[in-house]
Amino acid sequence: MNWSEETPLIIIGMHRSGTTMVAQVLTELGLFQGQVKDHNHEPVFFVELNEWLLRLAGGAWDYPLPFKLFLKDKQLCNNAINFISTRLDSSEVEILWGTNDKWFRPGLAKPPKIRGWKDPRNTFTLPLWLELFPKARVIHVYRHGVDVAASLITRTEKVPVTHQFAGDDRLKDVKRKPLFHLEPILTYTVRCSSLEDSFSLWEEYMAEATNHVSALGNRCHQICYENILEKPEE
């Protein structure tokens, strides 16, 4: 399939910045983001791809800067894009739709197009997604760094180690082999055990997102978490 004509809405922003809330509101307004999502309202299919990309660069969601070096290697980027394109065209994309959905019954309509997805990791992997979807639009959700850092610490202290996808009933009927045989994605991270380190991670995400906002112009819309709370309808 030629994905270059698709116009998905890609949501970026630092973890704990309100991206989940924005994604949930957009889903209620009719933005299709897949049937199979984790507890952060992130489509499992895209989370796995993003996590795989970060690992290729020797990084992770809490150690994203190595991916900037990855983007400088054109051959690696082309190989990754070709791999992702193959996965989008394969039967494995059924993870997006859900194997029990009506679209898989003979004679019924094809599944809806990919309309968008949210994953904070998009903040760093966005250049590759824009290669696949050059007409994509972007929403950047941001929040005050001190509040983000405090939220990260609270989450780390509350749930020392948790499996990102464990216990999600929506996944139990998806009969497949893991795309990349990932180890469980851990919420706990040493980097987010202190206010200073958590804040520095926020700075890295904000710097990367700011670059995207500047480059994309009117194709990117910024939303402030605090403004949503103050004037939700507006």
Tab-separated table of C-alpha atoms in Angstrom:
chain	number	residue	atom	x	y	z
A	1	MET	CA	0.000	0.000	0.000
A	2	ASN	CA	1.105	3.551	-0.706
A	3	TRP	CA	1.090	5.109	2.746
A	4	SER	CA	2.276	8.498	1.474
A	5	GLU	CA	-1.302	9.620	0.821
A	6	GLU	CA	-2.498	8.880	4.355
A	7	THR	CA	-2.958	11.812	6.741
A	8	PRO	CA	-2.840	10.392	10.276
A	9	LEU	CA	-2.758	12.569	13.371
A	10	ILE	CA	0.380	11.763	15.394
A	11	ILE	CA	0.402	12.807	19.050
A	12	ILE	CA	3.768	13.642	20.613
A	13	GLY	CA	4.849	14.978	23.996
A	14	MET	CA	6.681	14.002	27.137
A	15	HIS	CA	5.354	11.155	29.276
A	16	ARG	CA	2.990	12.341	32.040
A	17	SER	CA	2.172	15.518	30.092
A	18	GLY	CA	-1.485	14.823	29.315
A	19	THR	CA	-1.086	12.944	26.040
A	20	THR	CA	-3.367	10.161	27.280
A	21	MET	CA	-6.126	12.604	28.149
A	22	VAL	CA	-5.900	14.277	24.740
A	23	ALA	CA	-5.900	10.915	22.948
A	24	GLN	CA	-8.967	9.754	24.886
A	25	VAL	CA	-10.868	12.945	24.068
A	26	LEU	CA	-9.979	12.623	20.381
A	27	THR	CA	-11.163	9.006	20.404
A	28	GLU	CA	-14.495	10.115	21.853
A	29	LEU	CA	-14.689	12.717	19.080
A	30	GLY	CA	-14.252	9.980	16.470
A	31	LEU	CA	-10.502	9.708	15.828
A	32	PHE	CA	-9.806	6.018	15.221
A	33	GLN	CA	-6.600	4.980	17.006
A	34	GLY	CA	-6.964	1.220	16.870
A	35	GLN	CA	-8.995	-1.288	18.841
A	36	VAL	CA	-6.149	-2.827	20.822
A	37	LYS	CA	-4.545	-0.268	23.122
A	38	ASP	CA	-2.669	-0.487	26.416
A	39	HIS	CA	-3.672	1.201	29.652
A	40	ASN	CA	-2.118	4.476	28.448
A	41	HIS	CA	-4.452	4.557	25.422
A	42	GLU	CA	-1.516	3.750	23.145
A	43	PRO	CA	-2.019	1.314	20.236
A	44	VAL	CA	0.120	-1.723	21.035
A	45	PHE	CA	1.166	-2.050	17.392
A	46	PHE	CA	2.809	1.385	17.312
A	47	VAL	CA	4.235	1.171	20.830
A	48	GLU	CA	6.089	-2.000	19.896
A	49	LEU	CA	7.431	-0.410	16.720
A	50	ASN	CA	8.582	2.707	18.561
A	51	GLU	CA	10.202	0.687	21.313
A	52	TRP	CA	11.953	-1.428	18.703
A	53	LEU	CA	13.273	1.699	16.971
A	54	LEU	CA	14.660	3.121	20.207
A	55	ARG	CA	16.338	-0.174	21.019
A	56	LEU	CA	17.956	-0.273	17.586
A	57	ALA	CA	19.704	2.938	18.573
A	58	GLY	CA	20.673	1.608	21.996
A	59	GLY	CA	18.098	3.818	23.695
A	60	ALA	CA	14.773	3.599	25.511
A	61	TRP	CA	11.882	5.874	26.398
A	62	ASP	CA	13.862	7.195	29.375
A	63	TYR	CA	17.129	7.343	27.406
A	64	PRO	CA	16.036	8.705	24.017
A	65	LEU	CA	18.992	10.810	22.846
A	66	PRO	CA	20.853	7.913	21.112
A	67	PHE	CA	18.051	7.920	18.550
A	68	LYS	CA	19.235	11.308	17.306
A	69	LEU	CA	22.474	9.598	16.237
A	70	PHE	CA	20.470	6.813	14.609
A	71	LEU	CA	18.683	9.371	12.429
A	72	LYS	CA	22.010	10.517	10.992
A	73	ASP	CA	22.590	7.097	9.401
A	74	LYS	CA	20.547	7.146	6.182
A	75	GLN	CA	21.008	3.435	5.495
A	76	LEU	CA	19.770	2.422	8.934
A	77	CYS	CA	16.805	4.776	8.600
A	78	ASN	CA	15.883	3.393	5.179
A	79	ASN	CA	16.102	-0.167	6.469
A	80	ALA	CA	13.887	0.703	9.439
A	81	ILE	CA	11.340	2.453	7.216
A	82	ASN	CA	11.192	-0.535	4.875
A	83	PHE	CA	10.720	-2.862	7.846
A	84	ILE	CA	7.875	-0.762	9.273
A	85	SER	CA	6.227	-0.470	5.865
A	86	THR	CA	6.304	-4.256	5.538
A	87	ARG	CA	4.663	-4.642	8.948
A	88	LEU	CA	1.958	-2.128	8.037
A	89	ASP	CA	1.165	-4.162	4.932
A	90	SER	CA	1.248	-7.529	6.711
A	91	SER	CA	-1.370	-9.482	8.615
A	92	GLU	CA	0.341	-8.417	11.832
A	93	VAL	CA	-1.417	-5.072	11.516
A	94	GLU	CA	-4.514	-6.924	12.761
A	95	ILE	CA	-3.195	-6.046	16.216
A	96	LEU	CA	-4.441	-2.548	15.431
A	97	TRP	CA	-7.944	-3.665	14.590
A	98	GLY	CA	-8.423	-6.598	16.963
A	99	THR	CA	-8.984	-10.134	15.672
A	100	ASN	CA	-12.585	-10.353	16.887
A	101	ASP	CA	-13.777	-7.180	15.226
A	102	LYS	CA	-16.454	-7.118	12.525
A	103	TRP	CA	-13.930	-6.099	9.863
A	104	PHE	CA	-12.515	-9.632	9.834
A	105	ARG	CA	-15.835	-11.266	8.993
A	106	PRO	CA	-16.200	-12.271	5.347
A	107	GLY	CA	-18.179	-9.910	3.150
A	108	LEU	CA	-18.074	-6.910	5.465
A	109	ALA	CA	-16.363	-3.591	4.977
A	110	LYS	CA	-12.610	-3.188	5.174
A	111	PRO	CA	-11.173	-1.881	8.447
A	112	PRO	CA	-11.017	1.894	8.870
A	113	LYS	CA	-7.879	3.702	7.853
A	114	ILE	CA	-5.224	4.571	10.381
A	115	ARG	CA	-6.431	7.935	11.603
A	116	GLY	CA	-3.873	8.579	14.294
A	117	TRP	CA	-2.082	7.346	17.351
A	118	LYS	CA	-0.562	8.561	20.559
A	119	ASP	CA	2.777	7.519	21.988
A	120	PRO	CA	5.245	9.844	23.741
A	121	ARG	CA	8.042	7.939	21.996
A	122	ASN	CA	6.776	9.532	18.780
A	123	THR	CA	8.565	12.659	19.978
A	124	PHE	CA	11.878	11.122	18.920
A	125	THR	CA	10.806	8.655	16.225
A	126	LEU	CA	8.630	11.207	14.396
A	127	PRO	CA	11.106	11.809	11.513
A	128	LEU	CA	10.720	8.177	10.432
A	129	TRP	CA	6.948	8.282	10.683
A	130	LEU	CA	6.910	11.434	8.568
A	131	GLU	CA	8.908	9.606	5.925
A	132	LEU	CA	6.135	7.013	5.788
A	133	PHE	CA	3.299	9.520	6.226
A	134	PRO	CA	4.563	12.810	4.717
A	135	LYS	CA	1.087	14.360	4.954
A	136	ALA	CA	0.635	13.514	8.630
A	137	ARG	CA	-0.396	16.176	11.111
A	138	VAL	CA	1.013	16.446	14.622
A	139	ILE	CA	-0.295	17.468	18.033
A	140	HIS	CA	2.241	18.334	20.704
A	141	VAL	CA	0.933	18.149	24.270
A	142	TYR	CA	3.106	19.835	26.888
A	143	ARG	CA	3.013	20.423	30.633
A	144	HIS	CA	5.161	22.289	33.164
A	145	GLY	CA	8.395	20.353	33.687
A	146	VAL	CA	8.305	20.365	37.492
A	147	ASP	CA	4.828	18.817	37.479
A	148	VAL	CA	5.913	16.198	34.957
A	149	ALA	CA	8.960	15.321	37.045
A	150	ALA	CA	6.859	15.032	40.208
A	151	SER	CA	4.362	12.799	38.395
A	152	LEU	CA	7.146	10.524	37.148
A	153	ILE	CA	8.523	10.141	40.658
A	154	THR	CA	5.070	9.389	42.066
A	155	ARG	CA	4.504	6.702	39.453
A	156	THR	CA	7.921	5.182	40.091
A	157	GLU	CA	7.323	5.049	43.834
A	158	LYS	CA	3.774	3.751	43.550
A	159	VAL	CA	4.489	0.933	41.099
A	160	PRO	CA	8.144	-0.142	41.372
A	161	VAL	CA	7.937	-2.660	38.528
A	162	THR	CA	4.952	-3.188	36.256
A	163	HIS	CA	4.556	-4.843	32.884
A	164	GLN	CA	3.187	-2.439	30.339
A	165	PHE	CA	0.831	-4.949	28.743
A	166	ALA	CA	0.233	-7.416	31.564
A	167	GLY	CA	-3.348	-8.061	32.576
A	168	ASP	CA	-4.914	-6.275	29.607
A	169	ASP	CA	-7.981	-8.344	28.713
A	170	ARG	CA	-8.133	-6.729	25.292
A	171	LEU	CA	-4.918	-8.512	24.366
A	172	LYS	CA	-5.820	-12.058	25.401
A	173	ASP	CA	-7.727	-12.803	22.184
A	174	VAL	CA	-5.016	-11.482	19.889
A	175	LYS	CA	-3.385	-14.731	18.838
A	176	ARG	CA	0.004	-13.844	17.462
A	177	LYS	CA	3.679	-14.170	18.055
A	178	PRO	CA	5.337	-11.056	19.477
A	179	LEU	CA	6.474	-8.758	16.691
A	180	PHE	CA	9.904	-8.217	18.125
A	181	HIS	CA	9.924	-10.647	21.075
A	182	LEU	CA	10.253	-7.690	23.397
A	183	GLU	CA	11.019	-8.112	27.039
A	184	PRO	CA	8.302	-6.553	29.219
A	185	ILE	CA	8.423	-2.781	29.035
A	186	LEU	CA	9.015	-1.499	32.535
A	187	THR	CA	7.410	1.568	34.026
A	188	TYR	CA	10.081	1.679	36.726
A	189	THR	CA	13.224	3.550	35.774
A	190	VAL	CA	16.212	4.617	37.821
A	191	ARG	CA	16.372	7.888	35.920
A	192	CYS	CA	12.953	8.921	37.168
A	193	SER	CA	13.690	8.262	40.828
A	194	SER	CA	14.867	11.847	41.435
A	195	LEU	CA	13.370	15.231	40.626
A	196	GLU	CA	16.533	16.465	38.933
A	197	ASP	CA	16.887	13.492	36.591
A	198	SER	CA	13.169	13.424	35.793
A	199	PHE	CA	13.284	17.112	34.933
A	200	SER	CA	16.288	16.598	32.655
A	201	LEU	CA	14.344	13.908	30.767
A	202	TRP	CA	11.482	16.373	30.315
A	203	GLU	CA	13.977	18.895	28.922
A	204	GLU	CA	15.169	16.387	26.322
A	205	TYR	CA	11.633	15.655	25.154
A	206	MET	CA	10.705	19.337	25.096
A	207	ALA	CA	13.789	20.254	23.061
A	208	GLU	CA	13.013	17.575	20.485
A	209	ALA	CA	9.323	18.475	20.316
A	210	THR	CA	10.149	22.165	19.934
A	211	ASN	CA	12.303	21.354	16.919
A	212	HIS	CA	9.412	19.473	15.319
A	213	VAL	CA	6.960	22.288	16.042
A	214	SER	CA	9.277	24.798	14.408
A	215	ALA	CA	9.865	22.628	11.334
A	216	LEU	CA	6.241	21.598	10.766
A	217	GLY	CA	4.657	25.051	11.008
A	218	ASN	CA	0.871	24.928	10.601
A	219	ARG	CA	0.926	21.127	10.360
A	220	CYS	CA	1.554	21.011	14.121
A	221	HIS	CA	-0.793	22.166	16.862
A	222	GLN	CA	0.392	22.648	20.443
A	223	ILE	CA	-1.808	22.027	23.457
A	224	CYS	CA	-0.908	23.020	27.014
A	225	TYR	CA	-2.097	20.577	29.674
A	226	GLU	CA	-2.757	23.345	32.183
A	227	ASN	CA	-4.878	25.242	29.653
A	228	ILE	CA	-7.006	22.157	29.054
A	229	LEU	CA	-7.734	21.890	32.765
A	230	GLU	CA	-8.543	25.600	32.973
A	231	LYS	CA	-10.736	25.801	29.859
A	232	PRO	CA	-11.553	22.227	28.772
A	233	GLU	CA	-14.338	23.016	26.302
A	234	GLU	CA	-12.377	25.728	24.555
